[in-house]
JSON list of C-alpha atoms in Angstrom, two decimals:
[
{"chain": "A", "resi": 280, "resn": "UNK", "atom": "CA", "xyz": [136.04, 17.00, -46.59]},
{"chain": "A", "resi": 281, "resn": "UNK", "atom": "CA", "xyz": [134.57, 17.10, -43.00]},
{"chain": "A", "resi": 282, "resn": "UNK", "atom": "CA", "xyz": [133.69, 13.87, -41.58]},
{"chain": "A", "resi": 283, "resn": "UNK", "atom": "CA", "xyz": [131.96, 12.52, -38.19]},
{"chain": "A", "resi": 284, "resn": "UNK", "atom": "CA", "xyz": [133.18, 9.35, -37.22]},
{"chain": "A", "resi": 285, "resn": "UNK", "atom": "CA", "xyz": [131.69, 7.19, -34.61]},
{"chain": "A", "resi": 286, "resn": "UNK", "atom": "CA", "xyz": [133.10, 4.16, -33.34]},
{"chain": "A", "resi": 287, "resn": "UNK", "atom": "CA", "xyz": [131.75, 1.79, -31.20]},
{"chain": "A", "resi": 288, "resn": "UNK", "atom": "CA", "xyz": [132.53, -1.11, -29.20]},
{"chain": "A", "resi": 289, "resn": "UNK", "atom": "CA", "xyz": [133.43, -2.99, -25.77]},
{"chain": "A", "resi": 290, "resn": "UNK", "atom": "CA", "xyz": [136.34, -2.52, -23.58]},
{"chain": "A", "resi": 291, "resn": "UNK", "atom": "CA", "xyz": [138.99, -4.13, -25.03]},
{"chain": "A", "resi": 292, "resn": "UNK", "atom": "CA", "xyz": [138.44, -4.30, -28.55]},
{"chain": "A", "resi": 293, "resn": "UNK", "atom": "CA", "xyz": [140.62, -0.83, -29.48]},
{"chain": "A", "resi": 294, "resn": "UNK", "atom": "CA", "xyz": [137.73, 1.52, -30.39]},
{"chain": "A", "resi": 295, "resn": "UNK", "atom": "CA", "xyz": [140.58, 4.25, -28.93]},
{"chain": "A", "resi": 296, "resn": "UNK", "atom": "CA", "xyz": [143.34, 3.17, -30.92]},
{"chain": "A", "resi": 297, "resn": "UNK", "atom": "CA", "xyz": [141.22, 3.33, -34.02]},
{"chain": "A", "resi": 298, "resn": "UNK", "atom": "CA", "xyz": [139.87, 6.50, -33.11]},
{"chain": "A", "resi": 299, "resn": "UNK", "atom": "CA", "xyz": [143.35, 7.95, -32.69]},
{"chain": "A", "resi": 300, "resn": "UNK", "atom": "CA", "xyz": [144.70, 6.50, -35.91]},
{"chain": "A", "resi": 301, "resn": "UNK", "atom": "CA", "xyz": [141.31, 8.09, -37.79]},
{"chain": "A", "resi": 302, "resn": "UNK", "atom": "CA", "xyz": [142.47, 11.27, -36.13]},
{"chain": "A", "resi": 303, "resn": "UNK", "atom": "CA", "xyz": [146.20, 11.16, -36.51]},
{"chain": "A", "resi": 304, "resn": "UNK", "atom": "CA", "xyz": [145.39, 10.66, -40.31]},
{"chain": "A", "resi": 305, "resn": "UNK", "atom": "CA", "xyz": [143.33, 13.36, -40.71]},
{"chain": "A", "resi": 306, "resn": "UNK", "atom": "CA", "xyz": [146.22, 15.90, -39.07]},
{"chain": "A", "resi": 307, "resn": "UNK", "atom": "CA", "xyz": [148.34, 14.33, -41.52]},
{"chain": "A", "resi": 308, "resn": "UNK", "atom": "CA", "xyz": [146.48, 15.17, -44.19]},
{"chain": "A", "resi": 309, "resn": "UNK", "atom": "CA", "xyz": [146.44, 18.79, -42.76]},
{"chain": "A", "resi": 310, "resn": "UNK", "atom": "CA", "xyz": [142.60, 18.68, -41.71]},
{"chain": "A", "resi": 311, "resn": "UNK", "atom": "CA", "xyz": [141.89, 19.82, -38.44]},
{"chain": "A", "resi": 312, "resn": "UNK", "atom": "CA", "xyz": [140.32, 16.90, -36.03]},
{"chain": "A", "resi": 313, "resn": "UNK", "atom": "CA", "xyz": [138.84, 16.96, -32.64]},
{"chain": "A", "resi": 314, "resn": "UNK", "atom": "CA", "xyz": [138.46, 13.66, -30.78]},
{"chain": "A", "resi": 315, "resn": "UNK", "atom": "CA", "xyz": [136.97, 12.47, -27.55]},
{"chain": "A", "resi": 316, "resn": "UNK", "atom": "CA", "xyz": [136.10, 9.16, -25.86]},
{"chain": "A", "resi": 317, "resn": "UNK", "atom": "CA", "xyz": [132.91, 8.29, -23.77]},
{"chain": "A", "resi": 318, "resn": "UNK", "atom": "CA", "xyz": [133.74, 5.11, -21.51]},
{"chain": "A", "resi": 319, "resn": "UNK", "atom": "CA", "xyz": [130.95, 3.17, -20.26]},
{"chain": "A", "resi": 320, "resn": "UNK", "atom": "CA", "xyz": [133.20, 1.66, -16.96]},
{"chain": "A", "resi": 321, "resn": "UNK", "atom": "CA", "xyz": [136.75, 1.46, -16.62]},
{"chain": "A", "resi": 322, "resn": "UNK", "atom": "CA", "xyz": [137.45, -2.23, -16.56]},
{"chain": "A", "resi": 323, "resn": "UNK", "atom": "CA", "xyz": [137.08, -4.57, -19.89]},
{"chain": "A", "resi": 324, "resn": "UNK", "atom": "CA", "xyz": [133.77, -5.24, -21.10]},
{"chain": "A", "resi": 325, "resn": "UNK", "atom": "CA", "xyz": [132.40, -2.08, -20.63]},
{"chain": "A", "resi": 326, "resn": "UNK", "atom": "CA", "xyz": [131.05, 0.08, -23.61]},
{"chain": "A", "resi": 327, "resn": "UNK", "atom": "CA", "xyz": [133.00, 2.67, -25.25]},
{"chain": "A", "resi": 328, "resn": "UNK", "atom": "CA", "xyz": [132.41, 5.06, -27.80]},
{"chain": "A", "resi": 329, "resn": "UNK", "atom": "CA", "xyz": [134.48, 7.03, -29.43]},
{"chain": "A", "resi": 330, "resn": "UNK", "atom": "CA", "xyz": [134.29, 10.34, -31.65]},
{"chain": "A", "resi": 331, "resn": "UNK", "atom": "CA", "xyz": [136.30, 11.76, -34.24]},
{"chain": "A", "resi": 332, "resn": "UNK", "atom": "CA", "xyz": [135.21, 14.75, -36.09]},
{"chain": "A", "resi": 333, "resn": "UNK", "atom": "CA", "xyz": [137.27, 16.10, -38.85]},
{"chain": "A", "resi": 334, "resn": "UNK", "atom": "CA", "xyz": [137.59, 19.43, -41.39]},
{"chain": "A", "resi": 335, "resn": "UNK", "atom": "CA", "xyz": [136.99, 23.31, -40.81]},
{"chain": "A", "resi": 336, "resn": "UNK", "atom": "CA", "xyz": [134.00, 24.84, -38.14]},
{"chain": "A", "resi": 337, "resn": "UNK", "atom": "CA", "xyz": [133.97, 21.88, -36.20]},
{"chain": "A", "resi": 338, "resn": "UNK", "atom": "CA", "xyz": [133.92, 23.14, -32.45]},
{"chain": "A", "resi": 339, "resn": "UNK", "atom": "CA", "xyz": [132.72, 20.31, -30.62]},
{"chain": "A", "resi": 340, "resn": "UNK", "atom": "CA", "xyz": [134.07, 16.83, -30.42]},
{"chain": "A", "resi": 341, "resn": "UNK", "atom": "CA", "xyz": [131.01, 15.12, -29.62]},
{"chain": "A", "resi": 342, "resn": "UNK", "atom": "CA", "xyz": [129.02, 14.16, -32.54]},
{"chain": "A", "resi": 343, "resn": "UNK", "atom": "CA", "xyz": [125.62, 14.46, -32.12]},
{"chain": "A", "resi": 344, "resn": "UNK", "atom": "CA", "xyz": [122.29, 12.99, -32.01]},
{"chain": "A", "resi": 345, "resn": "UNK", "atom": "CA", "xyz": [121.77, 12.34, -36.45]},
{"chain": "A", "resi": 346, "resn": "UNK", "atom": "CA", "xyz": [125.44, 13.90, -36.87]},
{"chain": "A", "resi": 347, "resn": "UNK", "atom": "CA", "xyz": [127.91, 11.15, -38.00]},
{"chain": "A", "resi": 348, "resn": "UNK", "atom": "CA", "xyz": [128.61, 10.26, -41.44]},
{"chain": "A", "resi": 349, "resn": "UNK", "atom": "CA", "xyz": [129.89, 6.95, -40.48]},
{"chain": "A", "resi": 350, "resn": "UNK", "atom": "CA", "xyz": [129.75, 4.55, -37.57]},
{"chain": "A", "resi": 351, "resn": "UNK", "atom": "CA", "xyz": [131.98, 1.79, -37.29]},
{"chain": "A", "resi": 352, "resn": "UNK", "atom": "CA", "xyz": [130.50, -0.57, -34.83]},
{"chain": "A", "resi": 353, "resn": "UNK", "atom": "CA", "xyz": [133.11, -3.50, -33.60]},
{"chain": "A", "resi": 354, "resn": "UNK", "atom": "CA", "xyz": [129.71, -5.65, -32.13]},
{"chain": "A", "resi": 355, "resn": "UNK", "atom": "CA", "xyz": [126.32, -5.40, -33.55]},
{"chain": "A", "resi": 356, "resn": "UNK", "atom": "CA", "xyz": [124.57, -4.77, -29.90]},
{"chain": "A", "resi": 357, "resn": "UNK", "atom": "CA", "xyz": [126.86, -1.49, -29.49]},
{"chain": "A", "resi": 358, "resn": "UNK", "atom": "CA", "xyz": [125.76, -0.76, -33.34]},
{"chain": "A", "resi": 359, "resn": "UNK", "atom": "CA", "xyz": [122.44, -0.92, -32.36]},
{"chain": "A", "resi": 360, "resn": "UNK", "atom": "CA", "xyz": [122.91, 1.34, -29.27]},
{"chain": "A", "resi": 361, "resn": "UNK", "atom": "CA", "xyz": [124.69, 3.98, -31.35]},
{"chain": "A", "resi": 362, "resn": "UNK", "atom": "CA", "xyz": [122.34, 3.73, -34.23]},
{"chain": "A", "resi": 363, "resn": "UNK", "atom": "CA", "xyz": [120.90, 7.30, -33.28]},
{"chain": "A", "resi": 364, "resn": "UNK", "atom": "CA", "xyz": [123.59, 9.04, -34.15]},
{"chain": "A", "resi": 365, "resn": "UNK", "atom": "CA", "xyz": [124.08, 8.05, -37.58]},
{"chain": "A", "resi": 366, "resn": "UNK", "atom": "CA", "xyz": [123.24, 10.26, -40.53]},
{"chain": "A", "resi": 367, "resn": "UNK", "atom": "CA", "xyz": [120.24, 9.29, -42.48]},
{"chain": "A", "resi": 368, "resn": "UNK", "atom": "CA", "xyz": [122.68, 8.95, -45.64]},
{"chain": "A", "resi": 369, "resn": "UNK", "atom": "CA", "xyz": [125.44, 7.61, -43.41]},
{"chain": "A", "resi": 370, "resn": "UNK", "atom": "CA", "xyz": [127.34, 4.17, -43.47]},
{"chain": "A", "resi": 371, "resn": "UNK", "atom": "CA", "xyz": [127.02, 2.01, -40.44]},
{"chain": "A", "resi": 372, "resn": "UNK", "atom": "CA", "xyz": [129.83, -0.75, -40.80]},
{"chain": "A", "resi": 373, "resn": "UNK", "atom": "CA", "xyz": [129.33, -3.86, -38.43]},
{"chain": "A", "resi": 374, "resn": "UNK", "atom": "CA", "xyz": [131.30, -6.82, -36.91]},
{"chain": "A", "resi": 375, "resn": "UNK", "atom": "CA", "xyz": [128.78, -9.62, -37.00]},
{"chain": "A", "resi": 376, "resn": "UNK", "atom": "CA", "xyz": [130.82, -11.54, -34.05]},
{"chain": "A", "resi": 377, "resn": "UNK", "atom": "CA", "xyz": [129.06, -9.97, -30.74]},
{"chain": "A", "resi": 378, "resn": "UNK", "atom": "CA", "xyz": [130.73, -9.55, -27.61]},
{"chain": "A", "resi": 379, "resn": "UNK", "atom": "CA", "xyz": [128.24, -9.45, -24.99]},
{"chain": "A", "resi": 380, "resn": "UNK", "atom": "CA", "xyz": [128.81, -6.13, -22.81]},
{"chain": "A", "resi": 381, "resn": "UNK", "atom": "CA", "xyz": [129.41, -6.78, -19.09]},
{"chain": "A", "resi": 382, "resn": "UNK", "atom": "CA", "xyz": [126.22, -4.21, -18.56]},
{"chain": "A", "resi": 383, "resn": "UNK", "atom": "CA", "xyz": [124.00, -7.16, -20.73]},
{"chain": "A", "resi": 384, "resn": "UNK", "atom": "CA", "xyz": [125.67, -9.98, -18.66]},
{"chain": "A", "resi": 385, "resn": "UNK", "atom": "CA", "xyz": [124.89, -8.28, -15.13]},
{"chain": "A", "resi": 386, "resn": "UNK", "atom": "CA", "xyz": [121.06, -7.19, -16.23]},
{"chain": "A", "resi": 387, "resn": "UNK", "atom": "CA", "xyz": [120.21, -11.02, -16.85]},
{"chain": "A", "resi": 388, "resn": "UNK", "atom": "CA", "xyz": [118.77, -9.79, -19.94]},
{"chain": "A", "resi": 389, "resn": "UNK", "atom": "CA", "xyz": [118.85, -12.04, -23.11]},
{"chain": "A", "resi": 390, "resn": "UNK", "atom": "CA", "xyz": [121.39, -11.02, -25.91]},
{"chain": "A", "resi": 391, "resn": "UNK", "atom": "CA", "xyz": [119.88, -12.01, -29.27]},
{"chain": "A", "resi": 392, "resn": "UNK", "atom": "CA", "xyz": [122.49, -11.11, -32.02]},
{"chain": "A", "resi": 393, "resn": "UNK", "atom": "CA", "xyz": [119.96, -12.08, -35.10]},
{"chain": "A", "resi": 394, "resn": "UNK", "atom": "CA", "xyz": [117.27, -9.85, -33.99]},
{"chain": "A", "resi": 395, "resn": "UNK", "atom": "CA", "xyz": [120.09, -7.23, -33.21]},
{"chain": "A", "resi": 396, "resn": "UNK", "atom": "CA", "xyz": [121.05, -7.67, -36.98]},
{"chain": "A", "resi": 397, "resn": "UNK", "atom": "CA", "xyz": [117.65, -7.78, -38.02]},
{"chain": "A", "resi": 398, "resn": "UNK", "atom": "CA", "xyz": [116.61, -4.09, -36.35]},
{"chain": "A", "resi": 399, "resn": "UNK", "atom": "CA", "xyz": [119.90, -2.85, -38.12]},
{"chain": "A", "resi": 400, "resn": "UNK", "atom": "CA", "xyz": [118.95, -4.34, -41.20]},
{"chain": "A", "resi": 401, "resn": "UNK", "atom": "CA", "xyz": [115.59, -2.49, -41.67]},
{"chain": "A", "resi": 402, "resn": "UNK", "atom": "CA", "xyz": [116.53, 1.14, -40.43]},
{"chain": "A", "resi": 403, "resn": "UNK", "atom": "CA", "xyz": [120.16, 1.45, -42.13]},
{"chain": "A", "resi": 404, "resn": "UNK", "atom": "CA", "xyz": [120.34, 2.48, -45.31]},
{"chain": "A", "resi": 405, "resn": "UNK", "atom": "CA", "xyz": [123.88, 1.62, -45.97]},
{"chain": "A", "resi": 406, "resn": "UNK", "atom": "CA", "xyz": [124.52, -1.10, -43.95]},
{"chain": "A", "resi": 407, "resn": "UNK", "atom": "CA", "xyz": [127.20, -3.44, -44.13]},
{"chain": "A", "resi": 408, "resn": "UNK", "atom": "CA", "xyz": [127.86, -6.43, -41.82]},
{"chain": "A", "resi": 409, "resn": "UNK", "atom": "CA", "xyz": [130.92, -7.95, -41.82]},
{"chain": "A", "resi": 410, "resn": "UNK", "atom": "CA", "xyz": [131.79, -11.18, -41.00]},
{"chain": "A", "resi": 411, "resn": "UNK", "atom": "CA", "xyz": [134.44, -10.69, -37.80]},
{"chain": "A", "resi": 412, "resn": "UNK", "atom": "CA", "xyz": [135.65, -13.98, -37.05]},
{"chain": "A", "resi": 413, "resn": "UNK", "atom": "CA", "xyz": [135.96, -14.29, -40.88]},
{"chain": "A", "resi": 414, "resn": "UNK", "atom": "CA", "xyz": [138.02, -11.63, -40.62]},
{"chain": "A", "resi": 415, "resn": "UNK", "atom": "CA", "xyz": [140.11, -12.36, -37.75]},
{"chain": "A", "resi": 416, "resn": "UNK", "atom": "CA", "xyz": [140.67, -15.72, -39.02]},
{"chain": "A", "resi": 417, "resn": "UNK", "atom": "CA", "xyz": [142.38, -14.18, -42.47]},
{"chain": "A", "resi": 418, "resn": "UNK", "atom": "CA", "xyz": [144.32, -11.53, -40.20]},
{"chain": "A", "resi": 419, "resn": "UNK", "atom": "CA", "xyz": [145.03, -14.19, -37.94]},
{"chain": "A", "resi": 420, "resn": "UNK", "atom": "CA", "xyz": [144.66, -11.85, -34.05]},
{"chain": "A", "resi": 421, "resn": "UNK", "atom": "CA", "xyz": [141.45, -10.69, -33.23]},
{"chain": "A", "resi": 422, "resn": "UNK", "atom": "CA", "xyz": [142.94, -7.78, -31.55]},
{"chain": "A", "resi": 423, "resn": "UNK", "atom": "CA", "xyz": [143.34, -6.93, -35.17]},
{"chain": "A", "resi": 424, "resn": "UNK", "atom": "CA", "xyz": [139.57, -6.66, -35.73]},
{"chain": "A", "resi": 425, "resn": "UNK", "atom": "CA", "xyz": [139.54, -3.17, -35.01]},
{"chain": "A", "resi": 426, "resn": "UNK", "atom": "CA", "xyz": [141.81, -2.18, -37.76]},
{"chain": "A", "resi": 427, "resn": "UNK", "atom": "CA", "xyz": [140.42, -4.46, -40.40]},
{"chain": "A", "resi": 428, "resn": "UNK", "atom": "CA", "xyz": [137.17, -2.74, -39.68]},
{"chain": "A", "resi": 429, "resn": "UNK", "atom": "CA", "xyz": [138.90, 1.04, -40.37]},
{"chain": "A", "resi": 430, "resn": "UNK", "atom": "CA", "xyz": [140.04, -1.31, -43.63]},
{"chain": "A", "resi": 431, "resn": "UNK", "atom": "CA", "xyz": [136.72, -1.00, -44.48]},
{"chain": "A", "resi": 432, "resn": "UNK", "atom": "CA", "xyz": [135.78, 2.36, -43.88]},
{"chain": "A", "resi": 433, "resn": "UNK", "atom": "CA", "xyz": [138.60, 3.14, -46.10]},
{"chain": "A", "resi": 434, "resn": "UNK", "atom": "CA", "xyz": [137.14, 1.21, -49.13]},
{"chain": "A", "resi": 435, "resn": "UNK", "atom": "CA", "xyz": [133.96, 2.80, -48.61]},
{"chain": "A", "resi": 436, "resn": "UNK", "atom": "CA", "xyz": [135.03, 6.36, -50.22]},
{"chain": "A", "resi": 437, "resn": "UNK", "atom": "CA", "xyz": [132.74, 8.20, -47.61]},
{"chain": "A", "resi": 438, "resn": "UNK", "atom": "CA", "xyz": [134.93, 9.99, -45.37]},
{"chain": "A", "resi": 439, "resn": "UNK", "atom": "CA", "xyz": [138.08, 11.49, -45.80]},
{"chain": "A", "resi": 440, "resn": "UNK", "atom": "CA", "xyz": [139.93, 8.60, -44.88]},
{"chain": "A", "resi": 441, "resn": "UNK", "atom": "CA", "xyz": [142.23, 6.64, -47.63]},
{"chain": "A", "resi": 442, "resn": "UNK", "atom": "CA", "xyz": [144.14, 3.44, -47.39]},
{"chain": "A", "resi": 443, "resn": "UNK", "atom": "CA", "xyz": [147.10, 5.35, -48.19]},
{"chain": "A", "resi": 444, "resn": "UNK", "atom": "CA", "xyz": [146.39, 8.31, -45.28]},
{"chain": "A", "resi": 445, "resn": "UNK", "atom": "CA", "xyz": [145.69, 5.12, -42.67]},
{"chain": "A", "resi": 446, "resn": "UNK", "atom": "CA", "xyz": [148.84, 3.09, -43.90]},
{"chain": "A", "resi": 447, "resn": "UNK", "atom": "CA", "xyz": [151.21, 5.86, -43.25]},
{"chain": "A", "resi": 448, "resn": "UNK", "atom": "CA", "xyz": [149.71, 6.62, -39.85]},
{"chain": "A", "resi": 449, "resn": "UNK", "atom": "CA", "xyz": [149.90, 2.93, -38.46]},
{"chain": "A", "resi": 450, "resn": "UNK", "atom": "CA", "xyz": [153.10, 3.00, -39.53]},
{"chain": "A", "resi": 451, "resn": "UNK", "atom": "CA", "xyz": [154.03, 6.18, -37.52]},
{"chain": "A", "resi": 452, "resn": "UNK", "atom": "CA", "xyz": [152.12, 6.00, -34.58]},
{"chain": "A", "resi": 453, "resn": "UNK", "atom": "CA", "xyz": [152.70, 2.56, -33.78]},
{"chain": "A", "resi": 454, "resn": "UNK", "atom": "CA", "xyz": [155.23, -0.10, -32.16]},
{"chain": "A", "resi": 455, "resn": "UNK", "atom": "CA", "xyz": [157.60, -1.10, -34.81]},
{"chain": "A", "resi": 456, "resn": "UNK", "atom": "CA", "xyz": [156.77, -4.77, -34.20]},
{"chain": "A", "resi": 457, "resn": "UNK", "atom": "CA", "xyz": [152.88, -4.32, -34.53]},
{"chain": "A", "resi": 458, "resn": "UNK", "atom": "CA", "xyz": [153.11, -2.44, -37.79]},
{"chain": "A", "resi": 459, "resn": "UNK", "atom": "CA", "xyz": [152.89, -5.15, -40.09]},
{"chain": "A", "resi": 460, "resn": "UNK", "atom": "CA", "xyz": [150.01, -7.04, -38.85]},
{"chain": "A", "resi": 461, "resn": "UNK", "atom": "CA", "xyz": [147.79, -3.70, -38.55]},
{"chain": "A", "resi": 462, "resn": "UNK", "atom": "CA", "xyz": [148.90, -2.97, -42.36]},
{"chain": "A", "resi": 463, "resn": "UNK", "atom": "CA", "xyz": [148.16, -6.70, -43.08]},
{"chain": "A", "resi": 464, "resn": "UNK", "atom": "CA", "xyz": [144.45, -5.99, -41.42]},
{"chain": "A", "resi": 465, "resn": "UNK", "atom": "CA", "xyz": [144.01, -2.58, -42.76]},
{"chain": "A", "resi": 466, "resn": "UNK", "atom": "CA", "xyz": [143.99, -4.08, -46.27]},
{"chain": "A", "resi": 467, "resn": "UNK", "atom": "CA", "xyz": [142.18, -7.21, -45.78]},
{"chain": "A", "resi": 468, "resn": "UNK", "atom": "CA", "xyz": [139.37, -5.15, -44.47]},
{"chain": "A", "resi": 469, "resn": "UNK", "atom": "CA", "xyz": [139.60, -2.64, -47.28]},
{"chain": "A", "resi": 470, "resn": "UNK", "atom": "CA", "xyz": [139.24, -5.97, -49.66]},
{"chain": "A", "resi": 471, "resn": "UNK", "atom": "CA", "xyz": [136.28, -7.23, -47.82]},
{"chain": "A", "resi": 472, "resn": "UNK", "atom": "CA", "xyz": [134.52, -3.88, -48.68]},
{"chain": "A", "resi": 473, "resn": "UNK", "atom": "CA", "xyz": [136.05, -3.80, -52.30]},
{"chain": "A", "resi": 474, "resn": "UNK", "atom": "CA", "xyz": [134.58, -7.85, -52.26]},
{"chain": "A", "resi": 475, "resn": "UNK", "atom": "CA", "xyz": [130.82, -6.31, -51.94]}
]
């Protein structure tokens, strides 16, 4: 199955480490995968985006403009910014805790997460919006967050990607002693999407 994968977020909340574990799982699962990150500025708080595309005639890593068949957004302003490059059947899963990017904070510009959610709301078709510090607070480390949220692109049956695929990549890609909570957040966000 080839799949486009965005994922979205700010500095500092592991869009590459979940784009590398979408990756890693698809090579596991013998699929070919390209991947490439787009980084805002170097130090925290700036935006990243990252791309994972996955299966046969894929020659570019870079998703574009319409092309992704999911985008997993880990604050709704980014999800909003990288709304153009969803699929008009595509899923668009969102952390509903915002993080405001250090580009907002330095324009003086307002940052208005219900009007954010709103816009979302009426041009996704399959939308969902998760609750992030509900989910942090049943993982129990926000640094988790990111994770969780691949959780729930598992659940969702529209890419490639399976619990079972994810699982066994956490658990060989990373530190021994960070295994278990990623596993513990992988599942709880696959339950949150089972839950809707």
């Amino acid at each position: 199955m080839n799949s486009s994968i965005l994922i979205c977020g700010v500095g500092g909340q592991g869009t590459v480490l979940a784009s590398k574990i979408i990756a890693q799982a698809a090579v596991n699962s013998g699929l070919p995968a390209l991947a490439s990150e787009t980084i805002g500025m170097a130090q925290r708080g700036g935006c990243v985006v990252s791309h994972v595309r996955v299966g046969e005639n894929v020659h570019s890593p870079l998703i574009p403009i319409g092309g992704a068949d999911a985008v997993i957004a880990f604050e709704p302003g980014e999800a909003a910014r990288c709304r153009k490059y969803l699929k008009d059947d595509g899923i668009m899963i969102v952390s509903s805790r915002a993080v405001q990017p250090v580009t907002v904070a330095l324009s003086g510009k307002t940052y208005d997460t219900e009007n954010i959610i709103n816009y979302l709301k009426s041009s996704v078709k399959n939308l969902h919006i998760i609750d992030g510090q509900g989910l942090i607070d049943k993982i129990g480390l926000d640094k988790a967050l990111n994770i969780g949220l691949v959780g729930v692109l598992c659940a969702s049956g529209k890419t490639f990607l399976t619990l079972k695929n994810a699982e066994e990549t956490i658990r060989k890609i990373l530190p021994e002693k960070i295994v278990e909570i990623n596993i513990k957040a992988l599942r709880i966000g696959a339950d949150e999407m089972e839950e809707k």
